[in-house]
Coordinates of C-alpha atoms and ligand atoms in Angstrom, one line a residue:
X1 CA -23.3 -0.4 49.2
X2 CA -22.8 1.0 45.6
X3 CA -19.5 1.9 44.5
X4 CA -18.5 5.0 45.3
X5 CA -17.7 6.2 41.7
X6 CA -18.4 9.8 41.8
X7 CA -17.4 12.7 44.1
X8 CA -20.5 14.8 43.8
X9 CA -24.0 13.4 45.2
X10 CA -25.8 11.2 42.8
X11 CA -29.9 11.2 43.0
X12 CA -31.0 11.2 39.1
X13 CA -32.1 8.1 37.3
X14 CA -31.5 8.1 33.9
X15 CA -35.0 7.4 31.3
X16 CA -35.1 3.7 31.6
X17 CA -32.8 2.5 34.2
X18 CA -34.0 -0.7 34.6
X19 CA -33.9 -3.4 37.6
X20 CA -31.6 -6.2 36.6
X21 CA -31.4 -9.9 37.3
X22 CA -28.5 -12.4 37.5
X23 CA -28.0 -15.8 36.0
X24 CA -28.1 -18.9 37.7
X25 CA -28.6 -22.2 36.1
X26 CA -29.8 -20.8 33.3
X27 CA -32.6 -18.5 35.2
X28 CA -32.9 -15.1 35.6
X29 CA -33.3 -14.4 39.3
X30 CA -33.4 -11.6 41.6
X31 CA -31.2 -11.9 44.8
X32 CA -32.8 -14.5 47.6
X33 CA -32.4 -11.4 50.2
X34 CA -34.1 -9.2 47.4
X35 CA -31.3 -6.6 47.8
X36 CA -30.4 -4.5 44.8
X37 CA -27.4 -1.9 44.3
X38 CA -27.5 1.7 41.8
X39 CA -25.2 1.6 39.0
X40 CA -24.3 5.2 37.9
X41 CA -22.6 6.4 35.0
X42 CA -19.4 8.2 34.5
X43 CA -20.2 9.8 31.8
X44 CA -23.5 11.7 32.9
X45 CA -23.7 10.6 35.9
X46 CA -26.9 9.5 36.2
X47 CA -28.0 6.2 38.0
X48 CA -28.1 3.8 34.6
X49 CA -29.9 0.6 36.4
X50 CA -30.0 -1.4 39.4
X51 CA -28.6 -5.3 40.2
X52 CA -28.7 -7.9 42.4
X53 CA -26.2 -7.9 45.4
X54 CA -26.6 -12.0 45.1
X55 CA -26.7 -13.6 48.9
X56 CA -24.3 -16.1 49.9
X57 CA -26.8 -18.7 49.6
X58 CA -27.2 -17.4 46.0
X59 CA -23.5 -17.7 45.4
X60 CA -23.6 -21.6 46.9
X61 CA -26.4 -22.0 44.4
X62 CA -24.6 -20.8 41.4
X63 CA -21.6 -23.3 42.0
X64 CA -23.5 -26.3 42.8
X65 CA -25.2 -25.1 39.7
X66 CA -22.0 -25.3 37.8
X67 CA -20.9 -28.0 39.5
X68 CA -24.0 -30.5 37.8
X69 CA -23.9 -28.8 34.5
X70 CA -20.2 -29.9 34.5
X71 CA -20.7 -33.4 34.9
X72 CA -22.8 -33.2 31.8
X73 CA -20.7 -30.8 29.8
X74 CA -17.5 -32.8 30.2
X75 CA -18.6 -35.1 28.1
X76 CA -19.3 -32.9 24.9
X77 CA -16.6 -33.6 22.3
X78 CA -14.4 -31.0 21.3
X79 CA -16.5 -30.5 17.9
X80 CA -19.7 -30.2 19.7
X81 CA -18.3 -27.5 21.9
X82 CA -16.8 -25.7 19.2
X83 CA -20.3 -25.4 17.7
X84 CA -21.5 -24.1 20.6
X85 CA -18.9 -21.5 21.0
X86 CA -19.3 -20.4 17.9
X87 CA -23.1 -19.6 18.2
X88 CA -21.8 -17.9 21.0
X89 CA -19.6 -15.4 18.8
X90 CA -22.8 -15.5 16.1
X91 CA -25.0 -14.6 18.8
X92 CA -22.6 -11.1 20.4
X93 CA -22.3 -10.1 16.6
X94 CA -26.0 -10.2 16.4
X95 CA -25.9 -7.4 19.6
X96 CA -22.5 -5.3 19.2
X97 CA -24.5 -2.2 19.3
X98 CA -26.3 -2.6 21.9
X99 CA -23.4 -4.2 24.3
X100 CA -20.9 -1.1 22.9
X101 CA -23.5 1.5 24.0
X102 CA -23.7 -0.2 27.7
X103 CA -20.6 -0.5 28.0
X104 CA -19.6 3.1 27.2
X105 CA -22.3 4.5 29.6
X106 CA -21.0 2.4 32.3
X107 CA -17.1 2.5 31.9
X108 CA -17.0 6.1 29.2
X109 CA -15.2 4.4 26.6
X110 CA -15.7 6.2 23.4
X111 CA -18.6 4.7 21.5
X112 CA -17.2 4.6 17.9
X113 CA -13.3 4.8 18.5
X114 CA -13.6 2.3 20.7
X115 CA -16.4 0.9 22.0
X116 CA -17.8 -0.9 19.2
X117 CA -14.0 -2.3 18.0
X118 CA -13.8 -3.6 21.3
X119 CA -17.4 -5.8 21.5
X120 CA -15.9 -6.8 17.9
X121 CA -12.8 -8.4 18.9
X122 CA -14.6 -10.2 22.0
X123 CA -16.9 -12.3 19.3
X124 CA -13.2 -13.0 17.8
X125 CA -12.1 -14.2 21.0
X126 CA -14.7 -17.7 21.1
X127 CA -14.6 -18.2 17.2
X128 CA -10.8 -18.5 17.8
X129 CA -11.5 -20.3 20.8
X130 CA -13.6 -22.6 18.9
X131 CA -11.2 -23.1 16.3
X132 CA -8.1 -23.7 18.7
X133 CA -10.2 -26.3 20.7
X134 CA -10.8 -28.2 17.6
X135 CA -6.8 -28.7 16.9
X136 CA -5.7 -29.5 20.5
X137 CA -3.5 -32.2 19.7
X138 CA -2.2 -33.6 23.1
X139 CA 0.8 -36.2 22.4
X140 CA 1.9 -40.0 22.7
X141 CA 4.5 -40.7 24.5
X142 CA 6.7 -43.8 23.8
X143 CA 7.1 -46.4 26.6
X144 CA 10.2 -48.2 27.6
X145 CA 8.0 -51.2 27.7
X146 CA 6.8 -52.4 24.2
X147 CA 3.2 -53.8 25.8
X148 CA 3.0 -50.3 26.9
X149 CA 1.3 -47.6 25.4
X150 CA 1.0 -44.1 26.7
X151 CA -1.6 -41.2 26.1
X152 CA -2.2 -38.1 27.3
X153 CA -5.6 -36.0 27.1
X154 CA -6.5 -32.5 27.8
X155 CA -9.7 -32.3 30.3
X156 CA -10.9 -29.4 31.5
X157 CA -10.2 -28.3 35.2
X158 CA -14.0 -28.5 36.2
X159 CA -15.7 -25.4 37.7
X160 CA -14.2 -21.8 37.0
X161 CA -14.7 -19.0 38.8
X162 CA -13.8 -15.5 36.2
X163 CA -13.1 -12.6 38.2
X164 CA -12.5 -9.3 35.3
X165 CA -12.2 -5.8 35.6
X166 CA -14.5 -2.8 34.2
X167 CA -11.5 -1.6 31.6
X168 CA -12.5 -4.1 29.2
X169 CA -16.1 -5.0 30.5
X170 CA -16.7 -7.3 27.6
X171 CA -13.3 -8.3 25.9
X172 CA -11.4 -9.4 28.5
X173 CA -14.1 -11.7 29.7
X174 CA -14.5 -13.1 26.7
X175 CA -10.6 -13.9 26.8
X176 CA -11.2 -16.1 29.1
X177 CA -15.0 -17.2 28.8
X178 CA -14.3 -18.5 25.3
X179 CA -11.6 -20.9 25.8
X180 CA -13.3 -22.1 29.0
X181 CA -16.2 -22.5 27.9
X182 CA -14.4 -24.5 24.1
X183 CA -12.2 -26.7 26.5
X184 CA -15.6 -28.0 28.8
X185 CA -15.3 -26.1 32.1
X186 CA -18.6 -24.5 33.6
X187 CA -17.8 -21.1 34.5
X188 CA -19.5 -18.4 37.3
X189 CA -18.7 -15.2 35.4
X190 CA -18.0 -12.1 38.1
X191 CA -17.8 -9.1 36.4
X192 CA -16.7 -5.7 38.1
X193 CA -18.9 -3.7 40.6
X194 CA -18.2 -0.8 38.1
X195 CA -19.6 -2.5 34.7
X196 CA -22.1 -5.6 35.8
X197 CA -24.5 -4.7 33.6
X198 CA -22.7 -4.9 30.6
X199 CA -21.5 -8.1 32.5
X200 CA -25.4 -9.1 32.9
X201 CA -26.4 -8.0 29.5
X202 CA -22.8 -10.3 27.9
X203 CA -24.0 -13.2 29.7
X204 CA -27.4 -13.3 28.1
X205 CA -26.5 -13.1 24.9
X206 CA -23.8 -16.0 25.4
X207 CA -27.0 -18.0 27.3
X208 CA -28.7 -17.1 23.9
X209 CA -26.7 -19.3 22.4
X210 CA -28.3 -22.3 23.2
X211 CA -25.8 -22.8 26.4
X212 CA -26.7 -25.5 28.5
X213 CA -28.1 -24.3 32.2
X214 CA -25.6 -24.0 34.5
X215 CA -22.7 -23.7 31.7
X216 CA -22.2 -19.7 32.5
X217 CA -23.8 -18.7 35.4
X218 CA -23.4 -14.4 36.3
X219 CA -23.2 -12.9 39.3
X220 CA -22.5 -9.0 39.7
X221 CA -21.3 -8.2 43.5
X222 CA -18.4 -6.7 45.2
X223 CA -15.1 -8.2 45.1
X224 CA -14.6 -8.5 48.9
X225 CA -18.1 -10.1 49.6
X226 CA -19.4 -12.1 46.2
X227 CA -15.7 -12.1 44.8
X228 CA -13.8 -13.6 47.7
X229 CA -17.0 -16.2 48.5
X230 CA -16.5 -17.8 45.3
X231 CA -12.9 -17.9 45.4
X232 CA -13.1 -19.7 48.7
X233 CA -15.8 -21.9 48.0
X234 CA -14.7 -25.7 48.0
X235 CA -16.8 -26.7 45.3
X236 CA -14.7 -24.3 42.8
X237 CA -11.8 -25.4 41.1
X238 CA -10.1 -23.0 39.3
X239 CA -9.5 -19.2 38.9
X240 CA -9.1 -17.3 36.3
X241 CA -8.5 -13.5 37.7
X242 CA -7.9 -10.3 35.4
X243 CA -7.1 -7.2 37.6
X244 CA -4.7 -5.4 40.0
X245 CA -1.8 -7.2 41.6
X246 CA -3.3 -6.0 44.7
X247 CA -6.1 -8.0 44.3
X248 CA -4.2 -11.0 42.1
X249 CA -2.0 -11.6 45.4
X250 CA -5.3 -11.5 48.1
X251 CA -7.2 -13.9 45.8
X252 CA -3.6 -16.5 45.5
X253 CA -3.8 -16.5 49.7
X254 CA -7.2 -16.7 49.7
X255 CA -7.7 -19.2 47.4
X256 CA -4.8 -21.8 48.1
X257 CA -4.0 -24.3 46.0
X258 CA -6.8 -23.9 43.7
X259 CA -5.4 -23.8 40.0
X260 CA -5.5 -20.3 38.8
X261 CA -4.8 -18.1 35.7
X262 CA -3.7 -14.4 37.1
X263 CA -3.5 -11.4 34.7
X264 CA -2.7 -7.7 35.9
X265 CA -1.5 -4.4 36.0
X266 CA 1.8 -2.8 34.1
X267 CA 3.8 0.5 34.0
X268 CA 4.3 -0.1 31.0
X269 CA 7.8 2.2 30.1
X270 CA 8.4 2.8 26.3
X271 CA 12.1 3.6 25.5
X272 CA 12.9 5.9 22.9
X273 CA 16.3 5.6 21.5
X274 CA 18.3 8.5 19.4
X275 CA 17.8 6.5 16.0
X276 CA 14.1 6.0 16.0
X277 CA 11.5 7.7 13.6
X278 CA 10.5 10.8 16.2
X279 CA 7.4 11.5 14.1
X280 CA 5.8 8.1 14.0
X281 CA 7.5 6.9 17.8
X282 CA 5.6 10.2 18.5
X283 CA 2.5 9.6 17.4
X284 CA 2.3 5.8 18.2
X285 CA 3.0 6.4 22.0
X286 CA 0.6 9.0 22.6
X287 CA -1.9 6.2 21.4
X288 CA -0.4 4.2 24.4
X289 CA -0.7 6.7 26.9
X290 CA -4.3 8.3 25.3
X291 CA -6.2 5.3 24.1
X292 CA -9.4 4.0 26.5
X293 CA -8.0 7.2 28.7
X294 CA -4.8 5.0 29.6
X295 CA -7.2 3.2 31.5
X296 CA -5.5 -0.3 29.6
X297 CA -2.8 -2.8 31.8
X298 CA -0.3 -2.2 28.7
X299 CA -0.8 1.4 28.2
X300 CA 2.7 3.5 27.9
X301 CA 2.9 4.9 31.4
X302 CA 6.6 6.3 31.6
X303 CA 8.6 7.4 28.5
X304 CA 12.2 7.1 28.6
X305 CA 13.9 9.0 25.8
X306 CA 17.5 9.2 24.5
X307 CA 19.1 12.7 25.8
X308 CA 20.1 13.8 22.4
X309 CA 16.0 13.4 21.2
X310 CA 14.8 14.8 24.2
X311 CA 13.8 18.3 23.4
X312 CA 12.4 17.4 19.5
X313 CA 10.7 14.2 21.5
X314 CA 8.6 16.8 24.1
X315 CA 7.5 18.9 21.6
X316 CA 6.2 16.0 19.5
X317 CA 4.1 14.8 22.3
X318 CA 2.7 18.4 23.5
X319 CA 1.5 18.3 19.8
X320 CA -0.1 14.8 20.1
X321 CA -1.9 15.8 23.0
X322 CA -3.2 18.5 21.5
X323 CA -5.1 16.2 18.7
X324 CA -7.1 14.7 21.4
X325 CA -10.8 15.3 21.9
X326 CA -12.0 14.7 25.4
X327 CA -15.9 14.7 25.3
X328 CA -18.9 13.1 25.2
X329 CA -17.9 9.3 24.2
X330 CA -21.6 9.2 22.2
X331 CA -20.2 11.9 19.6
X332 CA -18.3 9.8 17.0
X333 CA -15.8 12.8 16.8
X334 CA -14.7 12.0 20.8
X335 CA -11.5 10.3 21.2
X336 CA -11.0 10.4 24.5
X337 CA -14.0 10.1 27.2
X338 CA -14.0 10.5 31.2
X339 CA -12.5 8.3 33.6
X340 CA -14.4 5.3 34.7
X341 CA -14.5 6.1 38.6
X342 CA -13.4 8.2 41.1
X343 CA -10.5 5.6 42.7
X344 CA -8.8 5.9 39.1
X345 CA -9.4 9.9 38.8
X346 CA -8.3 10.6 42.3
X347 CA -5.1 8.5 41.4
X348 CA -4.5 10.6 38.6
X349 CA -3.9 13.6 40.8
X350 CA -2.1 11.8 43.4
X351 CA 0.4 10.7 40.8
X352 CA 0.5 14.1 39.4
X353 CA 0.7 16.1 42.4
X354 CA 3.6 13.5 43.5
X355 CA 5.6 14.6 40.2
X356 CA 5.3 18.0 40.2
X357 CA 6.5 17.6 43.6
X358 CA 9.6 16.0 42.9
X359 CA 10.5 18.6 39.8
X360 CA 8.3 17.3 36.9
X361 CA 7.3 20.1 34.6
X362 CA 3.1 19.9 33.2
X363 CA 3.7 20.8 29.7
X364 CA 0.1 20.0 28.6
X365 CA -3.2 19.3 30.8
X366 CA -2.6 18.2 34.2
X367 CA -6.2 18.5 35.8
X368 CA -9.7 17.4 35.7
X369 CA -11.4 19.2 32.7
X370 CA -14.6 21.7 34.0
X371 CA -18.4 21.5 32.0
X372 CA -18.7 18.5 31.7
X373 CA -21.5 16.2 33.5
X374 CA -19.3 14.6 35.9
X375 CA -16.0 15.7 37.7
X376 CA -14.3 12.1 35.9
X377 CA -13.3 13.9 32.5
X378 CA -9.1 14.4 32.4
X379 CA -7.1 16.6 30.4
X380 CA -4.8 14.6 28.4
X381 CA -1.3 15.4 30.2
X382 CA 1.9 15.8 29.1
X383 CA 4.5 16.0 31.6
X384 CA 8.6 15.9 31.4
X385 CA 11.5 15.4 33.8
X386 CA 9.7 13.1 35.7
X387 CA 12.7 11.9 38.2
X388 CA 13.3 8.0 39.1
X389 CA 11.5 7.6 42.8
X390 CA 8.4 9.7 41.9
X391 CA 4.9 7.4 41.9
X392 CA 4.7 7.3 38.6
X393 CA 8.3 5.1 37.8
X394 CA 6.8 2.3 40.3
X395 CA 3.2 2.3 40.0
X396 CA 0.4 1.9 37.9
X397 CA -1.5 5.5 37.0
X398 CA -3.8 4.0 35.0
X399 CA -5.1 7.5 33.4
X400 CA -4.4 9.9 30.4
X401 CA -0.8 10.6 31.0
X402 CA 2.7 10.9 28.8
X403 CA 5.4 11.4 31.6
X404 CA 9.0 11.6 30.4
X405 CA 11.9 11.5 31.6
X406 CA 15.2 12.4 29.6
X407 CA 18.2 9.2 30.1
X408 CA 22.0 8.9 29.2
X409 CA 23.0 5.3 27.8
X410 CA 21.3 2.5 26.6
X411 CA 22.4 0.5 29.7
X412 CA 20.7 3.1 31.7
X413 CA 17.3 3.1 30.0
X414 CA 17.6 -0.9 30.7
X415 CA 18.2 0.0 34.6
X416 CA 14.9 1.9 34.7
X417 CA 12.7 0.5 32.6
X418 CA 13.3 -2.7 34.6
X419 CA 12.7 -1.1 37.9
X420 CA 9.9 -1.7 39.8
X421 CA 7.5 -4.7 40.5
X422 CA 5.7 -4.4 37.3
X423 CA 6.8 -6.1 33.5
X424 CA 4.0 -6.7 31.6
X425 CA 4.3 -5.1 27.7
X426 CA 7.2 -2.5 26.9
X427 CA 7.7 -0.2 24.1
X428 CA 11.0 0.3 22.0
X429 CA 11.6 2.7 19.3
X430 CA 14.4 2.1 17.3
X431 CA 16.0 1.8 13.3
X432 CA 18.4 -0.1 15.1
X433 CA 18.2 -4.1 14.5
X434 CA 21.4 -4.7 16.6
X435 CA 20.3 -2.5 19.4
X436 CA 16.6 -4.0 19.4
X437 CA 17.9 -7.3 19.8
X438 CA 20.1 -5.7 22.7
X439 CA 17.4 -4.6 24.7
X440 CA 15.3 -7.4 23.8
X441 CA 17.9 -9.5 25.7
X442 CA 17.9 -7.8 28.4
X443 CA 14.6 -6.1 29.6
X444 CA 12.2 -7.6 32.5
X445 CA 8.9 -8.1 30.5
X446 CA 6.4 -10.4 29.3
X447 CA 6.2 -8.1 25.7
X448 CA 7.9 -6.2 24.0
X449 CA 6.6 -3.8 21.4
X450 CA 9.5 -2.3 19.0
X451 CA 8.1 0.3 17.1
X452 CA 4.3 0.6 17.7
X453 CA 2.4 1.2 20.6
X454 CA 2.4 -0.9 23.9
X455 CA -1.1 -1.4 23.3
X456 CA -0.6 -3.2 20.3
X457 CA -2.4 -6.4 20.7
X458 CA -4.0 -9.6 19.0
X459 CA -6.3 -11.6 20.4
X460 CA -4.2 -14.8 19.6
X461 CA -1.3 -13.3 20.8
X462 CA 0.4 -15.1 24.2
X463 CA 0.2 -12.4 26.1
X464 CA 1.1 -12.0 30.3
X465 CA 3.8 -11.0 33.0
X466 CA 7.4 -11.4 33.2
X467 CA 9.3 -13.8 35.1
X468 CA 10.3 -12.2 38.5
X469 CA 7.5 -9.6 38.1
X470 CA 4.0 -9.1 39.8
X471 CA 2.0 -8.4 36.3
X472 CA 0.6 -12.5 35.9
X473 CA 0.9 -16.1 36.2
X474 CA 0.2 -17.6 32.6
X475 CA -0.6 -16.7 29.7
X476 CA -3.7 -14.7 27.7
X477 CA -4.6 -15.2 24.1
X478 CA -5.9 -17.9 21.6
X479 CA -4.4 -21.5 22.1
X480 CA -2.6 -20.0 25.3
X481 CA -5.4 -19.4 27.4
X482 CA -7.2 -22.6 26.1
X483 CA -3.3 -23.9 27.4
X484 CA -4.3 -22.6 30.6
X485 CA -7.5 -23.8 31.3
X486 CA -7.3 -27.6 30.6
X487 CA -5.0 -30.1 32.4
X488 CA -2.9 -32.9 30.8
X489 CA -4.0 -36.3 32.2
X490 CA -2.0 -39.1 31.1
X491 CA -3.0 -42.8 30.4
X492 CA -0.9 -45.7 30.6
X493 CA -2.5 -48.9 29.0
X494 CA -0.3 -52.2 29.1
X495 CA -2.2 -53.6 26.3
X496 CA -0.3 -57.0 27.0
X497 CA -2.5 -58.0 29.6
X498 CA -6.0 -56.6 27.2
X499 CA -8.6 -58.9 25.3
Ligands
NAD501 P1 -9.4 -4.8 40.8 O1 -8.3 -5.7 41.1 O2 -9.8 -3.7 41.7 O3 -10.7 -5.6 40.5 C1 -10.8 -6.6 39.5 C2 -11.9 -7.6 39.9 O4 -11.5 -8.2 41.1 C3 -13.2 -7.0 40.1 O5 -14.2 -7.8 39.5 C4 -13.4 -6.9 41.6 O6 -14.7 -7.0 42.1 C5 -12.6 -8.2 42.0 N1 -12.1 -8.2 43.4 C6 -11.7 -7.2 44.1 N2 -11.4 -7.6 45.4 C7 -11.6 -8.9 45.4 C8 -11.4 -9.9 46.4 N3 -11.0 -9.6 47.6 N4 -11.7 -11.2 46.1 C9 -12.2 -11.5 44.9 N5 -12.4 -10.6 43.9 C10 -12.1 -9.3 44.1 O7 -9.0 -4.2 39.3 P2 -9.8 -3.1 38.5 O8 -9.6 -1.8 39.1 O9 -11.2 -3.6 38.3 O10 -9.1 -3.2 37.1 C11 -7.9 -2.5 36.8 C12 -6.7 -3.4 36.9 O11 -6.8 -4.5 36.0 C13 -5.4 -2.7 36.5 O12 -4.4 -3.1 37.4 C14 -5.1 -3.3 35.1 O13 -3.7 -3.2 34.8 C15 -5.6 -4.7 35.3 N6 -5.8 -5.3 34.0 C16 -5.0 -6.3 33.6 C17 -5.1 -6.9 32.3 C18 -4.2 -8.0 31.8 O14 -4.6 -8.7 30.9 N7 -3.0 -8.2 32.4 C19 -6.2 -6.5 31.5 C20 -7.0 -5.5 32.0 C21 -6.9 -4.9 33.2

């Protein structure tokens, strides 16, 4: 079944929709049962192609795929793989345009504030894979017994399967494709029901890189079906999962005691204290709460501001709301595009129906915008007095929203912005050194931001959940990831007994 991404009926194919295949051992094959599903578009709403809904014999053919071209691959040296990888970042530099414009017709990211930055930074991610993987020092230990000498070596797990969502459709696979593919795993890349082709069309440019068969093999599919049969197959070793926690705590029971590598969602609160630069705090978290719609796991989510800032604070962020320009994401003057898919819009209004409800007060937006193609197009919303125990303090909204909330001492802001299930990236502004450190100290999080945006990010940047939180297991970014996705094994030679 295709995925139900908008409300209205969807019959129109857009000029050139084509009929796309999936990669197995370095083929491009249609699915054994023949069976294809419609991909539509958010943005226009059009059907934009058609793929594979791969068989479970295909999926048993993709890992015993990767399973023999993993016996080769581990015995590439590190050099040799880095070479490779980097063809792989020559060879998505070669295609940006093409991969940006797929990817905003099938998730509505803008084309040119975002898109294209976005297919950028995902060729970053396996040249600094391919440096990292070339300085992997893994140490020697001293023995209590002089005869005795003791190495260790970092080998790669074996056969990953990637699991990502349609947010980032090609960065955050490349997060995790790069260093997997640097360190010597073989990797079946899922991508989400709601981007595969810009999955499909990401995998053969990486194949164009000279990739051995069998290194990346693709298969598009819904998470329940094609997700949860590669998760569970026994010839897979390792999972590297970006998504929900929903979905992050199915795939840990389903999966067992396979190694895995779990990334997902935030709420992510930013504080605003009494002392901090209103203008710029302003400005930088409605960039949190706006960018990629808010459709980002780090996006600001909740604002908690200083009571004596409160007022100036509101009317700073009605005015940065204002700036935005929801639109088509193909004009270059858009900044903000529609909504990916109907389960994120209708969320959107739960959330925001679930505020107003409880005494939050819309100051800006705070509906789906009219005339445009499809009903997935927000109004950036502002909205204040958002009480503690409305939806939006405990889950992820995961659209264009600033909610606010006004709170008393700095101890208090602590309580709050720790509450929850969620601690993945925070946001603190502050001139304060002393008090940064304070809240440093004490908030549940994997990140904290002081003085930019929760979406601030590098891709080398270690980058995951807090302890006691459901937001990850592990850690994103550069050497981390590569961290993640190789083993130590440890030799013990008693040379004593050696010619
Ligand atoms: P999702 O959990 O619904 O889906 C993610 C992927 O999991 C998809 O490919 C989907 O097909 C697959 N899947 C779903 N059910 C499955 C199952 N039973 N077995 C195996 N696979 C299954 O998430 P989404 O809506 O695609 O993405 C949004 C979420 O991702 C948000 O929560 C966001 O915060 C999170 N996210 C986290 C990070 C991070 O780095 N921490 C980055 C981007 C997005």
């Amino acid at each position: 079944m295709p995925p139900a991404k908008l409300t209205q009926p969807l019959t129109k194919e857009r000029p050139g929709a084509k009929h796309h295949k999936m990669l197995i051992d370095g083929e491009w094959v249609a699915s054994s049962t023949g069976e294809e599903t419609a991909v539509h578009s958010p943005v226009t709403g059009e059907i934009i192609g058609y793929v594979p809904v791969p068989s479970p014999q295909d999926v048993d053919r993709a890992v015993k795929s990767s399973r023999a071209a993993f016996e080769k691959f581990r015995q590439w040296g590190p050099f040799d793989r880095a070479q490779l990888t980097h063809r792989i970042a020559q060879s998505i530099d070669k295609r940006i345009e093409e991969l940006a414009r797929m990817s905003t017709l099938e998730s509505g990211k803008p084309y040119t504030a975002e898109a294209i930055g976005c297919v950028t930074e995902s060729a970053e991610n396996f040249r600094i894979a391919a440096e990292d993987v070339k300085r992997q020092e893994s140490p020697i230990i001293p023995a209590r017994d002089p005869n005795k000498r003791i190495y260790t070596f970092y080998r790669p797990y074996g056969v990953w399967v990637c699991i990502t969502p349609w947010n980032f459709p090609t960065l955050i696979p490349s997060e995790l494709l790069g260093p997997g593919i640097a360190s010597g795993n073989t990797i079946i890349f899922k991508p989400s029901e709601y981007t595969p082709i810009t999955g499909l069309l990401f995998s053969e440019i990486i194949q164009d890189a000279d990739l051995p068969p069998g290194v990346l093999n693709c298969l598009p599919g819904a998470g329940p079906t094609v997700g949860d049969q590669l998760i569970t197959h026994p010839g897979v070793d390792a999972i590297g999962f970006i998504g929900s926690d929903r979905t992050g705590l199915m795939i840990s029971q389903r999966a067992g005691l396979k190694h895995k590598l779990l990334e997902m969602g935030g709420n992510g609160p930013t504080i605003i204290l009494d002392d901090a630069n209103l203008e710029k705090a302003a400005e930088l978290t409605a960039f949190g709460c706006f960018y990629d719609s808010g459709q980002v796991c780090c996006a600001t989510e909740r604002i908690l501001v200083s009571q004596r800032v409160y007022p100036e604070f509101k009317e700073r962020m009605v005015d940065q709301a204002r700036k935005i320009v929801l639109g088509d994401p193909f004009d270059p003057a858009t900044t903000m595009g529609p909504l990916c898919n109907e389960m994120t819009a209708a969320k959107m209004d739960r959330h925001l129906a679930d505020a107003v409800k409880l005494g939050g007060k819309v100051l800006f937006g705070g509906k789906r915008a009219t005339g445009f193609p499809t009903n997935l197009y927000y109004e950036p919303t502002v909205i204040a007095d958002v009480p503690e125990g409305a939806l939006i303090h405990s889950e992820e909204s995961f659209g264009p929203l600033a909610a606010m909330l006004q709170v008393d001492s700095d101890d208090e802001l602590i309580r709050i912005a720790n509450s929850g299930k969620y601690g993945l990236q925070m946001g603190l502004f502050t001139s304060s050194l002393k008090r940064t450190m304070y809240f440093a100290d004490r908030l549940k999080t994997g990140n904290l931001v002081v003085n930019d945006s929760t979406d601030y990010w590098e891709p080398h940047v270690p980058f995951g959940g807090g302890g006691g939180t459901v937001s990850g297991h592990g850690r994103i970014g550069g050497k981390y990831t590569l961290q993640n996705m190789v083993y130590l094994n440890t030799i013990v030679i008693d040379y004593a007994n050696t010619r």
